Every structure is written in structure tokens, then in C-alpha cells.
């Protein structure tokens, strides 16, 4: 399981902050997100400390921008909604 907002930065085990990814932090997708945090942030897989994970779109399955909600649902968003910087 991957914390979009890292645990050390206050990220909690909540539906909008947790995603299942392959790897263990140094391998697979999880490893890629850890090794390339700027790219991961641009795709919504890392959330910057000052942002709310529920408001940061995530590029889901490489083609669809979604928001993960605190209730555990997924909401599609417009492509231009991915600009979080």
C-alpha cells in the first residue's frame, strides 16, 4: 500500500490517501514513486505536504484523472484538473 501523502508528513490510512501499487518502496511502481517524487506528484501519486489528498487528482490506469474520496469512492475529473502546482 502506498501513502500519497507520506506518513512522515502526516499522511494517514484513509481512502483518499492510500492506493494499492506493486512493489515495496524500492521496487515496482512503489519504488518508482519513491525514486521520482516530482514525476509522481505530477501524476497525483505523491501529494505535496500543503495539499489535501482528497483534492489532488490521480492519473488512474494511465489515462483517466480521478479524485479519491474520504468515503472510498472514485470520481472522474476533467483532464485540466491535474494542475496542482
PDB file of C-alpha atoms in Angstrom:
ATOM      1  CA  UNK A   1       0.000   0.000   0.000  1.00  0.00           C
ATOM      2  CA  UNK A   2       1.259   3.457  -0.926  1.00  0.00           C
ATOM      3  CA  UNK A   3       0.575   6.650   1.023  1.00  0.00           C
ATOM      4  CA  UNK A   4       0.114   9.528  -1.424  1.00  0.00           C
ATOM      5  CA  UNK A   5       0.869  11.964   1.413  1.00  0.00           C
ATOM      6  CA  UNK A   6       3.717  10.218   3.193  1.00  0.00           C
ATOM      7  CA  UNK A   7       3.196   9.013   6.749  1.00  0.00           C
ATOM      8  CA  UNK A   8       6.191  11.063   7.891  1.00  0.00           C
ATOM      9  CA  UNK A   9       4.415  14.157   6.558  1.00  0.00           C
ATOM     10  CA  UNK A  10       1.154  13.429   8.334  1.00  0.00           C
ATOM     11  CA  UNK A  11      -0.414  11.073   5.799  1.00  0.00           C
ATOM     12  CA  UNK A  12      -2.926   8.710   7.363  1.00  0.00           C
ATOM     13  CA  UNK A  13      -4.547   5.405   6.409  1.00  0.00           C
ATOM     14  CA  UNK A  14      -7.579   6.922   4.678  1.00  0.00           C
ATOM     15  CA  UNK A  15      -9.242   6.061   1.351  1.00  0.00           C
ATOM     16  CA  UNK A  16      -8.172   9.282  -0.389  1.00  0.00           C
ATOM     17  CA  UNK A  17      -4.554   8.804   0.692  1.00  0.00           C
ATOM     18  CA  UNK A  18      -3.956   5.073   0.174  1.00  0.00           C
ATOM     19  CA  UNK A  19      -3.544   3.282  -3.154  1.00  0.00           C
ATOM     20  CA  UNK A  20      -2.554  -0.292  -3.892  1.00  0.00           C
ATOM     21  CA  UNK A  21       0.567  -0.466  -6.064  1.00  0.00           C
ATOM     22  CA  UNK A  22       3.047  -3.167  -6.974  1.00  0.00           C
ATOM     23  CA  UNK A  23       6.435  -3.225  -5.281  1.00  0.00           C
ATOM     24  CA  UNK A  24       7.673  -2.430  -1.812  1.00  0.00           C
ATOM     25  CA  UNK A  25       9.060   1.104  -1.822  1.00  0.00           C
ATOM     26  CA  UNK A  26      12.257   0.233  -3.680  1.00  0.00           C
ATOM     27  CA  UNK A  27      10.848  -1.993  -6.432  1.00  0.00           C
ATOM     28  CA  UNK A  28       7.920  -1.876  -8.843  1.00  0.00           C
ATOM     29  CA  UNK A  29       5.631   1.124  -9.143  1.00  0.00           C
ATOM     30  CA  UNK A  30       6.044   1.869  -5.441  1.00  0.00           C
ATOM     31  CA  UNK A  31       9.788   2.157  -5.967  1.00  0.00           C
ATOM     32  CA  UNK A  32       9.332   4.420  -8.999  1.00  0.00           C
ATOM     33  CA  UNK A  33       7.135   6.792  -6.992  1.00  0.00           C
ATOM     34  CA  UNK A  34       9.754   6.957  -4.235  1.00  0.00           C
ATOM     35  CA  UNK A  35      12.703   7.444  -6.608  1.00  0.00           C
ATOM     36  CA  UNK A  36      10.967  10.041  -8.820  1.00  0.00           C
ATOM     37  CA  UNK A  37       8.798  12.086  -6.429  1.00  0.00           C
ATOM     38  CA  UNK A  38       8.377  15.084  -8.764  1.00  0.00           C
ATOM     39  CA  UNK A  39       7.020  12.902 -11.567  1.00  0.00           C
ATOM     40  CA  UNK A  40       4.864  11.004  -9.064  1.00  0.00           C
ATOM     41  CA  UNK A  41       3.477  14.321  -7.770  1.00  0.00           C
ATOM     42  CA  UNK A  42       2.686  15.496 -11.308  1.00  0.00           C
ATOM     43  CA  UNK A  43       0.625  12.320 -11.752  1.00  0.00           C
ATOM     44  CA  UNK A  44      -1.062  12.543  -8.334  1.00  0.00           C
ATOM     45  CA  UNK A  45       0.722   9.548  -6.821  1.00  0.00           C
ATOM     46  CA  UNK A  46       2.562  11.794  -4.362  1.00  0.00           C
ATOM     47  CA  UNK A  47       0.752  14.639  -2.624  1.00  0.00           C
ATOM     48  CA  UNK A  48       2.662  17.713  -1.515  1.00  0.00           C
ATOM     49  CA  UNK A  49       2.608  18.448   2.204  1.00  0.00           C
ATOM     50  CA  UNK A  50       0.442  21.563   1.844  1.00  0.00           C
ATOM     51  CA  UNK A  51      -2.237  19.818  -0.251  1.00  0.00           C
ATOM     52  CA  UNK A  52      -5.238  17.682   0.681  1.00  0.00           C
ATOM     53  CA  UNK A  53      -5.159  14.204  -0.940  1.00  0.00           C
ATOM     54  CA  UNK A  54      -8.941  14.358  -1.495  1.00  0.00           C
ATOM     55  CA  UNK A  55      -8.413  17.426  -3.715  1.00  0.00           C
ATOM     56  CA  UNK A  56      -5.431  16.160  -5.739  1.00  0.00           C
ATOM     57  CA  UNK A  57      -6.325  14.305  -8.951  1.00  0.00           C
ATOM     58  CA  UNK A  58      -4.631  10.974  -9.602  1.00  0.00           C
ATOM     59  CA  UNK A  59      -3.853   9.630 -13.077  1.00  0.00           C
ATOM     60  CA  UNK A  60      -5.631   6.292 -12.829  1.00  0.00           C
ATOM     61  CA  UNK A  61      -4.536   3.432 -15.086  1.00  0.00           C
ATOM     62  CA  UNK A  62      -2.525   5.840 -17.199  1.00  0.00           C
ATOM     63  CA  UNK A  63      -5.444   7.583 -18.872  1.00  0.00           C
ATOM     64  CA  UNK A  64      -8.150   8.849 -16.519  1.00  0.00           C
ATOM     65  CA  UNK A  65      -7.851  11.635 -13.950  1.00  0.00           C
ATOM     66  CA  UNK A  66      -9.805  10.815 -10.793  1.00  0.00           C
ATOM     67  CA  UNK A  67     -10.275  12.068  -7.267  1.00  0.00           C
ATOM     68  CA  UNK A  68     -10.232   9.575  -4.403  1.00  0.00           C
ATOM     69  CA  UNK A  69     -12.803  10.470  -1.767  1.00  0.00           C
ATOM     70  CA  UNK A  70     -12.772  10.019   2.017  1.00  0.00           C
ATOM     71  CA  UNK A  71     -15.813   7.759   1.547  1.00  0.00           C
ATOM     72  CA  UNK A  72     -13.780   5.384  -0.628  1.00  0.00           C
ATOM     73  CA  UNK A  73     -15.292   6.275  -3.989  1.00  0.00           C
ATOM     74  CA  UNK A  74     -13.573   7.368  -7.193  1.00  0.00           C
ATOM     75  CA  UNK A  75     -14.785  10.445  -9.094  1.00  0.00           C
ATOM     76  CA  UNK A  76     -13.716  11.267 -12.660  1.00  0.00           C
ATOM     77  CA  UNK A  77     -12.408  14.797 -13.226  1.00  0.00           C
ATOM     78  CA  UNK A  78     -11.539  16.873 -16.275  1.00  0.00           C
ATOM     79  CA  UNK A  79      -8.029  16.471 -17.730  1.00  0.00           C
ATOM     80  CA  UNK A  80      -7.049  20.057 -16.888  1.00  0.00           C
ATOM     81  CA  UNK A  81      -7.863  19.467 -13.208  1.00  0.00           C
ATOM     82  CA  UNK A  82      -4.496  17.763 -12.796  1.00  0.00           C
ATOM     83  CA  UNK A  83      -2.617  21.082 -12.389  1.00  0.00           C
ATOM     84  CA  UNK A  84      -1.830  21.121  -8.648  1.00  0.00           C
ATOM     85  CA  UNK A  85       1.354  23.231  -8.565  1.00  0.00           C
TER      86      UNK A  85
END
